[in-house]
Coordinates of C-alpha atoms and ligand atoms in Angstrom, one line a residue:
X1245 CA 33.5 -8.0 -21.0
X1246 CA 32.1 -8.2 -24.6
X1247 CA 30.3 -11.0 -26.3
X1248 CA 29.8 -11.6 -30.0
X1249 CA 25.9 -11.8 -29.0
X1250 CA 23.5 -11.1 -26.1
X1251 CA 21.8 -13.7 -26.2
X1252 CA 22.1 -17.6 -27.8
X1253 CA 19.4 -19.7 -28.1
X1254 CA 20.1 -23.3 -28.2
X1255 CA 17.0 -25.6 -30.0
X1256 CA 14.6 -24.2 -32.9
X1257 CA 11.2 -25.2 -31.4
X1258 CA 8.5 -23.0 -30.2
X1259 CA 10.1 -21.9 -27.4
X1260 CA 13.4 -21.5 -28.2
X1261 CA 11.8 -19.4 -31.6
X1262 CA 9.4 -17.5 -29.6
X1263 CA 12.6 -16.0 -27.2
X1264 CA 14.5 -15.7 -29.9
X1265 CA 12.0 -13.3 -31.6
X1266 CA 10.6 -11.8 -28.5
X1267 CA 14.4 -11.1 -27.5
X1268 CA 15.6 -9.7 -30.6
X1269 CA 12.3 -7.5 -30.6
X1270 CA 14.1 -5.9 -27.1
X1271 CA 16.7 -4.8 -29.2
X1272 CA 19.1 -7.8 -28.2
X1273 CA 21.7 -9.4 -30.4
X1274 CA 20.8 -12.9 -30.8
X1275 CA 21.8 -16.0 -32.4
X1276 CA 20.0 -19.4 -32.5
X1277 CA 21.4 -23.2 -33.3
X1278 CA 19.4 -26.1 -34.6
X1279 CA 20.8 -29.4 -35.9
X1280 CA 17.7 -30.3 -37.5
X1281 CA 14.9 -28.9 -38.9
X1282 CA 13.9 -25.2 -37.7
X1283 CA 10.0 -25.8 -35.9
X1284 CA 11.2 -28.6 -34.1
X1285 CA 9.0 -31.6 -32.2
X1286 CA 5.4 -29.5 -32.8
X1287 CA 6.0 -28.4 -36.3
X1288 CA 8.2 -31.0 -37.8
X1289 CA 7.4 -34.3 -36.1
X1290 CA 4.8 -33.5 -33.4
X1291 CA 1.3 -31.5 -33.1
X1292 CA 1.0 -29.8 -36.6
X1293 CA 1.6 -33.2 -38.8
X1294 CA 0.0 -35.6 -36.3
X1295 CA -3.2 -33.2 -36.4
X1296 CA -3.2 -33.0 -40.2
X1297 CA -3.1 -37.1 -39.8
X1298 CA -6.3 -36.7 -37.8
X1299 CA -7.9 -34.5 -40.4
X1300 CA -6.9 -37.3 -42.9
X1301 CA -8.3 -40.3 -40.7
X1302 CA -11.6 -38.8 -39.9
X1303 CA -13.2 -38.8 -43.7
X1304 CA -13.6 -42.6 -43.7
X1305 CA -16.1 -41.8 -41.0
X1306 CA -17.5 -38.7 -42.3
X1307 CA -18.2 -40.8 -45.4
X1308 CA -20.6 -43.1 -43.8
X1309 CA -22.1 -40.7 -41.7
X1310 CA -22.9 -38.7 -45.2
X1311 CA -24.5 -42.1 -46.4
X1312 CA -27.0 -41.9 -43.3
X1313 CA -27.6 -38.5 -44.6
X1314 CA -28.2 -39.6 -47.6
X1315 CA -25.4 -38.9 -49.8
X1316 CA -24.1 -42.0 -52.1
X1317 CA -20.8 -41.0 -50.6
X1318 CA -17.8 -43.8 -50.4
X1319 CA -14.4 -43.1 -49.2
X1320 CA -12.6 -45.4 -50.9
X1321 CA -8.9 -46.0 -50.4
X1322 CA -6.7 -43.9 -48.8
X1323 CA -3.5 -43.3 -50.6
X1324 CA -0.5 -42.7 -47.9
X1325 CA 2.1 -41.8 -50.0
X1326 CA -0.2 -38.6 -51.8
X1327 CA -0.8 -38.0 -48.5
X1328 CA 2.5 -38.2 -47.1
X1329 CA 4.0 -36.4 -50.2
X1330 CA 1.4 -33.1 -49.3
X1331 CA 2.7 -33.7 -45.9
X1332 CA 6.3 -32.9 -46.3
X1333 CA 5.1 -30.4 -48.6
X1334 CA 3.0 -28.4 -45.7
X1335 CA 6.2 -29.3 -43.4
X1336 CA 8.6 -27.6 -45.7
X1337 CA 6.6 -25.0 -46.0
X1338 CA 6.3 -24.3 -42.7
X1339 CA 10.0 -24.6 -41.8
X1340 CA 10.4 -22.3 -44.2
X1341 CA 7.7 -19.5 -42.5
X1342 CA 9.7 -20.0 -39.1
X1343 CA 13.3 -19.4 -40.8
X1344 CA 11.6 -16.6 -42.5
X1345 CA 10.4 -15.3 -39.0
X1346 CA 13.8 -15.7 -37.4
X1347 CA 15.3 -13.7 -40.3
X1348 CA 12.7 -11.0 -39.8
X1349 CA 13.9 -10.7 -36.3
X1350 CA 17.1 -10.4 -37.2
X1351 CA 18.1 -13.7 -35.2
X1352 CA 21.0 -15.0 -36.8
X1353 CA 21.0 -18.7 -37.7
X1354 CA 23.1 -21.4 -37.2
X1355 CA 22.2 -24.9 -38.7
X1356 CA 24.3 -27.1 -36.6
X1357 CA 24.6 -28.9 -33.2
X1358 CA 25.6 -26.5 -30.5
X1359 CA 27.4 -27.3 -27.2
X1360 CA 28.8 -25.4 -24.3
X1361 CA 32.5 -24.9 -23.9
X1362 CA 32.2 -22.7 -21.1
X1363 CA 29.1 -20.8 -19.4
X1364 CA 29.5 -18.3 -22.1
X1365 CA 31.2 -20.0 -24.9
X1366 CA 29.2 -21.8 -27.4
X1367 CA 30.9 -24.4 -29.9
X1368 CA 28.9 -25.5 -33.0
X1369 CA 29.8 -28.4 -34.7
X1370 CA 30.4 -26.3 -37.8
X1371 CA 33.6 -25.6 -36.3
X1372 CA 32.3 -21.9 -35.6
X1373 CA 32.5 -20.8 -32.1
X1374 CA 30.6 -17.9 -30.2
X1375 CA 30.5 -16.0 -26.9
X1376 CA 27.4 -14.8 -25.6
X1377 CA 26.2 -13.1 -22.4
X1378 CA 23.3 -15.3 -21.5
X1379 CA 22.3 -18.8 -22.7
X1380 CA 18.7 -20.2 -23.5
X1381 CA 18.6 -24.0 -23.5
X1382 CA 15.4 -25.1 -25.4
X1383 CA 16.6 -28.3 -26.8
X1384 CA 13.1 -30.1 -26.1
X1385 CA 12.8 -33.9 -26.2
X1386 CA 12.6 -37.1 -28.0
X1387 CA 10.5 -40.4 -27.9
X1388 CA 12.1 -42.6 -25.9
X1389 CA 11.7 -46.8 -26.0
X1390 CA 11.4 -49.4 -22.8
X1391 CA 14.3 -51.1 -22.0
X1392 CA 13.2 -54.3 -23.9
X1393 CA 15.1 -56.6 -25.9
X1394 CA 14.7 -55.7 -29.8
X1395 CA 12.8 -52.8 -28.5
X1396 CA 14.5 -50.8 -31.8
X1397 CA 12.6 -52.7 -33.9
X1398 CA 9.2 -51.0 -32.8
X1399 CA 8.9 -47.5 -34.2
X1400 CA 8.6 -44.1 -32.2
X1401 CA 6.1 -40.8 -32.6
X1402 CA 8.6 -39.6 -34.9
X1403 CA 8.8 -42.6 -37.2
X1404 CA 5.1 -42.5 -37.9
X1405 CA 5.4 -39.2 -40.5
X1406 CA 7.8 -41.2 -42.4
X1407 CA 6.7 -44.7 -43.3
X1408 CA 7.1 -45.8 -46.9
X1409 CA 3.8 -47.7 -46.2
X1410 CA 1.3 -47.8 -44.2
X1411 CA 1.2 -50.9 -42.5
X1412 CA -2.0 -53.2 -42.2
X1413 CA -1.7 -53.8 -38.9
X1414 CA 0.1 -52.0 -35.8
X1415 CA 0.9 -52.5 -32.1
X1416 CA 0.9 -49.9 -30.2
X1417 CA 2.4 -49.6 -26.3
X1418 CA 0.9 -47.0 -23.9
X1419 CA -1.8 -45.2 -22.5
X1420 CA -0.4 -41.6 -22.8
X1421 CA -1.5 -39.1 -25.6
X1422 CA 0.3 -40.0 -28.1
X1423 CA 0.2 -44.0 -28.5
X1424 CA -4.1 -43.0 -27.4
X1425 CA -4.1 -40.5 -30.8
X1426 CA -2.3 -42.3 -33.0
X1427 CA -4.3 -45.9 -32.2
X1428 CA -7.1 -43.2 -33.2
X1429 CA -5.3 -41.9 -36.4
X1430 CA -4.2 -45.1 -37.7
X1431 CA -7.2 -47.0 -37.2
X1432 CA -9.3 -44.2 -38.9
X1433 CA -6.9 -44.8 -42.2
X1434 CA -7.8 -48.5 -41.6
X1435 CA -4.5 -50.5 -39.9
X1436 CA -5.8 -52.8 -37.7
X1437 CA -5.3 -51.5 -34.1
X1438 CA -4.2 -53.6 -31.7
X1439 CA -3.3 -51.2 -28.1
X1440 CA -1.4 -52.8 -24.9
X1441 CA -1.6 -50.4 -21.9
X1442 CA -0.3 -51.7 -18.8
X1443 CA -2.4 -50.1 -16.6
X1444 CA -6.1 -50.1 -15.5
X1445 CA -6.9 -47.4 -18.1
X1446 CA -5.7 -45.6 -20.6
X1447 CA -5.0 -41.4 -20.2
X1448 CA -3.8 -41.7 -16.3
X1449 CA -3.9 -38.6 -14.8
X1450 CA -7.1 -37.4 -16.8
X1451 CA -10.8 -37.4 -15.1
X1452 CA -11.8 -41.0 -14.5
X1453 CA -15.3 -40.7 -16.3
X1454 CA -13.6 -38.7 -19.3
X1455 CA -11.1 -41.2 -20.0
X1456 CA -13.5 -44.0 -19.5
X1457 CA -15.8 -43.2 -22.1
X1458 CA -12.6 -42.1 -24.6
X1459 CA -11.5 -45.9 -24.3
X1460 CA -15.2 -47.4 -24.7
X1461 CA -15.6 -45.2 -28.0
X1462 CA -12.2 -46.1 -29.2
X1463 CA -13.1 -49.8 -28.8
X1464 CA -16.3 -49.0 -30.4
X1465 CA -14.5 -47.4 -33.3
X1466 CA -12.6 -51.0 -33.9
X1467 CA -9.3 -50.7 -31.1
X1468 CA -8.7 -54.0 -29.8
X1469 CA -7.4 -52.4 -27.0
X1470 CA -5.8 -54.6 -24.0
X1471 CA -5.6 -53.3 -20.6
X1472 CA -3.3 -54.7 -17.7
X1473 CA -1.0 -56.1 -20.9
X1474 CA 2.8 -55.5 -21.9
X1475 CA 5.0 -56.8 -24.1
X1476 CA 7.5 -59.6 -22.7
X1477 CA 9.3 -60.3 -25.7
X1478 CA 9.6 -59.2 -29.7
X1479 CA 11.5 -60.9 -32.3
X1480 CA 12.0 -59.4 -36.2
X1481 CA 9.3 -61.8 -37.6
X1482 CA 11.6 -62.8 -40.0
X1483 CA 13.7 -65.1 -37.8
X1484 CA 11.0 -67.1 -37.1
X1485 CA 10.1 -70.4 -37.9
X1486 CA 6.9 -70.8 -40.8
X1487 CA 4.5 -71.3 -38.5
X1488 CA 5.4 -67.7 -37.0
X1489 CA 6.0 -69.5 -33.5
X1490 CA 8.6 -68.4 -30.6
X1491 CA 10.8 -71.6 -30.2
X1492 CA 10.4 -72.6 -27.0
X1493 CA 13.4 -71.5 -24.6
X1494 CA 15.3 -70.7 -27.5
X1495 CA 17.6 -67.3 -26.9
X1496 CA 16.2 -64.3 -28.2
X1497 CA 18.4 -63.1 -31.2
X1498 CA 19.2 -59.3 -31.5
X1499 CA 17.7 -58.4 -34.5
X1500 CA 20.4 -56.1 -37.2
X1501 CA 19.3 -52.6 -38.2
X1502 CA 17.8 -54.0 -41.6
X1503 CA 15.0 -55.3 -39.6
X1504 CA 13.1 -52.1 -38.3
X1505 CA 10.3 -51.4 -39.9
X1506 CA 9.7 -54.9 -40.6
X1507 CA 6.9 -57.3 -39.8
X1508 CA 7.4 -58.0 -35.8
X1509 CA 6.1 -61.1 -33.8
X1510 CA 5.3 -60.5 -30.4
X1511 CA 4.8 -62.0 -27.1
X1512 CA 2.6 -60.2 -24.3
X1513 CA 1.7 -60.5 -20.9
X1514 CA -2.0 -61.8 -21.2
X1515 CA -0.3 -64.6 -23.4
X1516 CA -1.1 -63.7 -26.9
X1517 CA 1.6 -64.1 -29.7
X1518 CA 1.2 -62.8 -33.0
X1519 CA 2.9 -61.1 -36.2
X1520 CA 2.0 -57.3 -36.4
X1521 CA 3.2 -55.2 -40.0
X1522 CA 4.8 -52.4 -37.4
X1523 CA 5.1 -52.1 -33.8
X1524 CA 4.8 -48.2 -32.0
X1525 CA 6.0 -47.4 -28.5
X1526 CA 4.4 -44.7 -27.1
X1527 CA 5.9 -44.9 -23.8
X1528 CA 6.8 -41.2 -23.3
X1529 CA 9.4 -38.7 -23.7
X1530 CA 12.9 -37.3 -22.8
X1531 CA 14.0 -34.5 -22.2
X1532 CA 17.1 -33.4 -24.8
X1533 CA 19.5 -32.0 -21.5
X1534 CA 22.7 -34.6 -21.8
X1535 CA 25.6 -33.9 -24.2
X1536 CA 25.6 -30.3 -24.4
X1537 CA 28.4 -30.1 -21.5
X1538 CA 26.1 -28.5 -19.3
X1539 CA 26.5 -30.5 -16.2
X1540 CA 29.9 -29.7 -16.2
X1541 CA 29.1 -26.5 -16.0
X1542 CA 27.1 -27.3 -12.7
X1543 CA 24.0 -26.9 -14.5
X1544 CA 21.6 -29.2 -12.2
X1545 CA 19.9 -32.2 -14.3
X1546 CA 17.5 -34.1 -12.2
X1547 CA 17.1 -38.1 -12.0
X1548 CA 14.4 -38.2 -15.1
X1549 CA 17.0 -35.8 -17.0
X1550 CA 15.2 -32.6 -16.7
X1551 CA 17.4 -29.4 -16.5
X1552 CA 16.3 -28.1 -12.8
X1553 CA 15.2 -24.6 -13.5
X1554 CA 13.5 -21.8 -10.7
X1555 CA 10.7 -20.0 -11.2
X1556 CA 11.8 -17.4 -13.9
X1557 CA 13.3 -20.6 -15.5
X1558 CA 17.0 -19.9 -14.3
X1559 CA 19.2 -22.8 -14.2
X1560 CA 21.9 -23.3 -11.3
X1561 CA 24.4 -20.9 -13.7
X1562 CA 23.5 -17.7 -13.7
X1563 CA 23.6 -17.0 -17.0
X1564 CA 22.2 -20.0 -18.3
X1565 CA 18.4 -20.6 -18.2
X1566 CA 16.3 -23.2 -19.9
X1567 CA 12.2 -23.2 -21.1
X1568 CA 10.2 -26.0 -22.5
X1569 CA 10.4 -29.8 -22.9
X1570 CA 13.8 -29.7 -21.4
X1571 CA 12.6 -28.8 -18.1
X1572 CA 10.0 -31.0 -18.2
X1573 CA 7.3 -28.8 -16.7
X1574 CA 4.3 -29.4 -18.6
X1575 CA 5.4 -31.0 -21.9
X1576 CA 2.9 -28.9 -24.0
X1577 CA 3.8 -26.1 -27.4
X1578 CA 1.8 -22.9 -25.6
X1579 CA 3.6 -23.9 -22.3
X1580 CA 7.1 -23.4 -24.1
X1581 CA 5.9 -20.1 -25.9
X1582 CA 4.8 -18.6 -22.3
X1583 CA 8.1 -19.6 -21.3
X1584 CA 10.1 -18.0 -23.8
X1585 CA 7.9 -14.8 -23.7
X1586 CA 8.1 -14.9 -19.3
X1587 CA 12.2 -15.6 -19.7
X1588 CA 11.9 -12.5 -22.1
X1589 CA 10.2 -10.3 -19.8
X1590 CA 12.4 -11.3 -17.2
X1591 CA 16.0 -10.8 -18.4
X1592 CA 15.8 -8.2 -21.1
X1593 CA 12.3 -5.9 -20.2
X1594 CA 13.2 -6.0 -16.6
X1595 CA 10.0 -7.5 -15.3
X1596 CA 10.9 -10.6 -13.8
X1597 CA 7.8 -12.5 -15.0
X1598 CA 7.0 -16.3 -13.5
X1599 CA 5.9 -18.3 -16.4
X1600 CA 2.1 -19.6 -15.6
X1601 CA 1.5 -22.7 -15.2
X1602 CA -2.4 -22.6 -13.8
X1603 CA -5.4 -23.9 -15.6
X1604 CA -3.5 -25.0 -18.7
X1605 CA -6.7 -26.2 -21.0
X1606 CA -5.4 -29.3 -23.1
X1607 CA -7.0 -31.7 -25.3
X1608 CA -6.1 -35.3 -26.9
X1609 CA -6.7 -35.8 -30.1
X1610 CA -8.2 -39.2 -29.9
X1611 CA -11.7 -39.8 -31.4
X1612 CA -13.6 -38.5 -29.8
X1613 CA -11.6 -35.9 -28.8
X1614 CA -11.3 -35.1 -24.8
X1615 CA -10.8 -31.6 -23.7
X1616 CA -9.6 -30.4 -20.2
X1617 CA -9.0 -27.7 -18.2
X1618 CA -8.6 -27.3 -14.2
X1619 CA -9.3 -30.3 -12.2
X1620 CA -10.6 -33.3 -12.6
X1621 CA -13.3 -34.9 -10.4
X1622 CA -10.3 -37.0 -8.4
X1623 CA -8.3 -34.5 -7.9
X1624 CA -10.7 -32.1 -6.5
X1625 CA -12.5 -33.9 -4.3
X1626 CA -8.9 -34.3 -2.6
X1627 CA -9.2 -30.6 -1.9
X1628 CA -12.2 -29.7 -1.2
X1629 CA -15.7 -30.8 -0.7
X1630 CA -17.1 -30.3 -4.4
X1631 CA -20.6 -30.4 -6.7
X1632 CA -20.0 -32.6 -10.1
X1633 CA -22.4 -32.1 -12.9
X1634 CA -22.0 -34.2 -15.7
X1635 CA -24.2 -35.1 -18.6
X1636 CA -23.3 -37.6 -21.0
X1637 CA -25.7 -38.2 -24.0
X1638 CA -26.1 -39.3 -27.6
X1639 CA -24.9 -36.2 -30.0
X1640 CA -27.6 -35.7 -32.3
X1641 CA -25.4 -35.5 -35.4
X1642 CA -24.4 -38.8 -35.3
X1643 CA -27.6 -40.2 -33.1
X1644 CA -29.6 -39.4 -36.3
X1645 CA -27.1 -42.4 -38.4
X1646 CA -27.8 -44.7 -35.7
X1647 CA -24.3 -44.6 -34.3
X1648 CA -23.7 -45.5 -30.6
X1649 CA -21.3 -42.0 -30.5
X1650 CA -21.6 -40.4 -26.6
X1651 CA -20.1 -37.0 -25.6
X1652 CA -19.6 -36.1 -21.7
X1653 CA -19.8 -32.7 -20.2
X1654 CA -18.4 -32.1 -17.1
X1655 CA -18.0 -29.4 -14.1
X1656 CA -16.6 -29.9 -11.0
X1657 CA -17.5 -26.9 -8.6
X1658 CA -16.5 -25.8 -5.3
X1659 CA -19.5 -26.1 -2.7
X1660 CA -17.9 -23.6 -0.8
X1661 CA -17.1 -21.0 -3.3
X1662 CA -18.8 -22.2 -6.3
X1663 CA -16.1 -21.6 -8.4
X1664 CA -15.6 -23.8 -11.7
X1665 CA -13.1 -25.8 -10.7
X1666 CA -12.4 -27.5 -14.1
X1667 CA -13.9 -28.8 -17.1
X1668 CA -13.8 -32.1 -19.0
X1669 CA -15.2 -32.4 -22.4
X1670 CA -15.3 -35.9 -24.4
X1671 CA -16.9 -34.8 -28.4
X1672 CA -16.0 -34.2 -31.4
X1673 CA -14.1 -31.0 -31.1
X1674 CA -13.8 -30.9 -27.5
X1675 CA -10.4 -29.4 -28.4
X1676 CA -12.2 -26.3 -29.7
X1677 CA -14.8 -26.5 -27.4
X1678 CA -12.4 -26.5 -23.9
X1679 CA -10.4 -23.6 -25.4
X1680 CA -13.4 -21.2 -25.0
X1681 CA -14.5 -22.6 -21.6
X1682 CA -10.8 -22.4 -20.5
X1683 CA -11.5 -18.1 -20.9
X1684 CA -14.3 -18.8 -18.4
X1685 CA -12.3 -20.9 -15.9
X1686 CA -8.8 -18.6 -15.9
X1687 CA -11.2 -15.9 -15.2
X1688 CA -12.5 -17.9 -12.2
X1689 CA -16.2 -18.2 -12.7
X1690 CA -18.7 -19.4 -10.9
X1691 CA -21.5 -22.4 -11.8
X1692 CA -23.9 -19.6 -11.7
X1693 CA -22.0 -17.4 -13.7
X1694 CA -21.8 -20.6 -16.3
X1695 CA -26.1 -20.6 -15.8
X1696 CA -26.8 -17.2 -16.7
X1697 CA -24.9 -17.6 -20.1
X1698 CA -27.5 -18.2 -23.0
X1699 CA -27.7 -21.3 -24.5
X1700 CA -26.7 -22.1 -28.1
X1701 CA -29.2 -24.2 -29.5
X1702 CA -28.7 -26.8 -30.4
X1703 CA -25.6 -27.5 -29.9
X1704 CA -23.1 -30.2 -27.6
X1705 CA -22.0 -27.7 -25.6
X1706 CA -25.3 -25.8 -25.0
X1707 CA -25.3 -28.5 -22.1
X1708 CA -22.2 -26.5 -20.3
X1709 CA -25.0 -23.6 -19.3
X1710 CA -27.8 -25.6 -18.4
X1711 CA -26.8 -28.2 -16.0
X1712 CA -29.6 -27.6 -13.0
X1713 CA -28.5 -30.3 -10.3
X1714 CA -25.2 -31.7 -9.1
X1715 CA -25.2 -35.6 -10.2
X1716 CA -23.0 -36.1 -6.8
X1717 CA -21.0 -34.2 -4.0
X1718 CA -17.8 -35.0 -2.5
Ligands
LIG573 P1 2.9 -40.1 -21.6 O1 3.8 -39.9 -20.5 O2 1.7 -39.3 -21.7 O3 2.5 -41.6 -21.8 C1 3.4 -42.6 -21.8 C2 2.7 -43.9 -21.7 O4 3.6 -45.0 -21.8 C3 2.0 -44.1 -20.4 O5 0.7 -44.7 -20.7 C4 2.9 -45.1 -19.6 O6 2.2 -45.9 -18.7 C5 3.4 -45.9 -20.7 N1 4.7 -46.5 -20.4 C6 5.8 -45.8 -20.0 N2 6.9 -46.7 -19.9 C7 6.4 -47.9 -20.3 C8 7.0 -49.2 -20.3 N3 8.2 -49.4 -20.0 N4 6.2 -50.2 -20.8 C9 4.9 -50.0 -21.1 N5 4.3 -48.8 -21.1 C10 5.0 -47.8 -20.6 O7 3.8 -39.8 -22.9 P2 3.5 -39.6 -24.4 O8 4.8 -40.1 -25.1 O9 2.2 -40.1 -24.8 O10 3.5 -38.0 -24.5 C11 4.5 -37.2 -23.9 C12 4.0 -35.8 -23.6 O11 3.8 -35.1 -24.8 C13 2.6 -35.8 -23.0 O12 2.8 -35.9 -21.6 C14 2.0 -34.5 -23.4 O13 2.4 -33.5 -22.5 C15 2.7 -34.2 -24.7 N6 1.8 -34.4 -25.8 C16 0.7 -33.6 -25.9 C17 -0.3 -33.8 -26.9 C18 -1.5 -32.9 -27.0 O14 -1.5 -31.9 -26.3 N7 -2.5 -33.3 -27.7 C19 -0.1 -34.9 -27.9 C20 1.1 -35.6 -27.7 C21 2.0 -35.4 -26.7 P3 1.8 -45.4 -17.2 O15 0.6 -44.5 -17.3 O16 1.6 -46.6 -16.5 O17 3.0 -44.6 -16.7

């Protein structure tokens, strides 16, 4: 049987443009839909414009650090709609360089929303149709809200890039990366923070020490961050009375559409109620797997709506496989790349490749930043007896302007073997720093291999090769 292509990609993100390419590159005839913007979350409303936000919340500080210096440095106001103006600028741009790369690859393009009519017939909502041998499902995900009443009037991760204003103050719900980051960001361009996390800490799942000390320098920094807090209920502010008070008892009234993005009065669980400019969740993601008529193709979507993929990312239908945010592995860009260039390997070099997901080295970009890589300290000492070292200590750069800034450095090593079992890194540019250690720690080093590195001096991280004793064992 013959198809119109070999191969059609379904999503424009990393992934789905990294198989594409990689694909094509095999000599395959490929095609690739995306209803919106070609990049997708990273490049258009994730990593790439959230870091360029860090970049422009960081100079307020670095201002007043120069004064310390010396410097008669001031940073003034910040103007967000310059900013935001460069921003779509860069954005475009970029689209641009991934269409450009498609083209290149002779991957043929098709702007529109694509959906399965059979295992090997795809329908686009340009009316087009087209067959093809084997289907990649890359649609990624999307912020999702709590099930709250009103909950569309708070804004998601994707909102942030495009807000006429910046609002003077925010409330942000979550713990995770992104509502940690952007409490960062937005703080550093000076909206009031105000953070509800529901849990005991903020970053679960990241070492206990590391995330510690990221929420006591966040606070530091001005976050009024509340721990053990949620929202109970949120009204547009608007259809309150003057004195910005919840009527007692009354019935919460859905707000209409025109009130997003409008000033918000909220009621939490530690009993505070207050007016906020904007409200963010930051209460995780979905993955993008319902509506493309792939269940009833007996593709398998689990209960958190992941498509259920095996180890060379195959779904349940043999021609259909499916890499990155969709399958809700590790929700990360370089994940999805190694996926698409593993389902490559696999299907059209014949060298069924297992994408890797071992000693993925991450950071958040909160400030300070917190790298990782490998275990933590918890998780470790649930395997196996362990040595920690762990220095935290004033960073001279900013010791020397008086600030209270700290940095942690962190190994946790086997006792038995002494391999480096992982790394945690809270500094500026930990996300840097943790990239290079993460060479060390793939390669499956050992503490002493770590000691007889040469020291940089003086530097943070010269404090990674010349840690003598453990602080603790477990
Ligand atoms: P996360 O899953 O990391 O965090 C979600 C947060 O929302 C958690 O703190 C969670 O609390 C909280 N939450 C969930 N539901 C509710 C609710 N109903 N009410 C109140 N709080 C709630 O998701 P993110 O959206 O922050 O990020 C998604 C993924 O994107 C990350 O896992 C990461 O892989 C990726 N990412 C990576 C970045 C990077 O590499 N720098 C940056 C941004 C995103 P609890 O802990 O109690 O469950």
């Amino acid at each position: 049987m013959s198809y119109d292509v070999d191969l059609f990609v379904i999503g424009g993100g990393s992934g789905g443009v990294r198989a594409a390419r990689t694909a094509a590159a095999t000599g395959a005839k490929v095609a690739l839909a995306e209803d919106s913007r070609m990049g997708g979350t990273c490049v258009i409303r994730g990593c790439v414009p959230k870091k360029l936000m860090v970049f422009a919340s960081e100079f307020r500080e670095s201002a007043h650090l120069a004064q310390q210096y010396g410097w008669s440095a001031t940073a003034g106001d910040f103007n967000w709609t310059q900013f935001r103006t460069k921003l779509n600028d860069e954005l475009d741009r970029l689209e641009n360089v991934y269409r450009n790369l498609l083209n290149g690859s002779d991957v043929a393009i098709h702007d529109a929303r694509a959906t399965m009519k059979d295992a090997h017939t795809v329908s686009l909502s340009n009316g087009e149709t087209v067959t093809a041998e084997t289907i990649l499902v890359a649609t990624g995900g999307r912020p999702v809200r709590p099930d709250q009443t009103n909950a569309h009037l708070g804004m998601v991760s994707d909102d942030i890039f495009n807000m006429e204003t910046l609002p003077k103050s925010i409330l942000i719900i979550g713990g995770g990366y992104i509502a940690s980051e952007f409490a960062c960001i937005l703080n550093g361009l000076g909206v009031q923070v105000t953070q509800y996390y529901r849990g005991a800490q903020i970053l679960r799942g990241f070492d206990d020490e590391a995330r510690g000390l990221v929420a006591d320098m966040m606070q530091e920094k001005g976050i009024d961050l509340h721990l053990g807090t949620n929202i109970v209920e949120m009204r547009a502010a608007a259809d309150m009375d003057d004195d910005m008070r919840a009527p007692m008892g009354a019935p919460v009234p859905e707000a209409g559409p025109d009130a997003v993005g409008k000033p918000v009065w909220v009621k939490a669980t530690n009993g505070d109620a207050r007016v906020y400019d904007a409200v963010m969740f930051a209460t995780g993601r979905a993955p993008n797997s319902h509506g493309l008529g792939l269940e009833d193709l007996g593709v398998q979507i689990n209960r958190r709506g992941a498509i259920e993929v095996d180890d060379y990312s195959k779904t349940a239908v043999d021609n259909i496989y499916a890499i990155g945010d969709v399958t809700d592995r590790i929700q990360l860009t370089p994940v999805a790349i190694r996926e698409g260039m593993a389902f490559t390997e696999t299907v059209y070099k014949n060298n069924p490749t297992k994408p890797d997901h071992e000693l993925v080295a991450s950071a958040v970009f909160t400030q300070p930043e917190l790298g990782t890589v490998g275990l933590t300290e918890e998780q470790a000492r649930e395997i196996e007896p362990i040595d920690v070292y762990c220095t935290s200590f004033r960073p001279m750069r900013s010791a020397f302007a008086d600030r209270p800034d700290r940095v942690l450095m962190k190994l946790v090593v086997s006792k038995e073997t002494r391999v480096v079992l992982g790394c945690q890194i809270v500094a500026e540019g930990a996300g840097e720093l943790i990239q290079m250690v993460g060479i060390a720690i793939k390669a499956g080093l050992t503490k002493e291999d770590f000691d007889r590195t040469y020291a940089v001096h003086p530097t943070m991280s010269e404090e990674l090769v010349t840690m003598q004793n453990p602080v603790r064992s477990a």
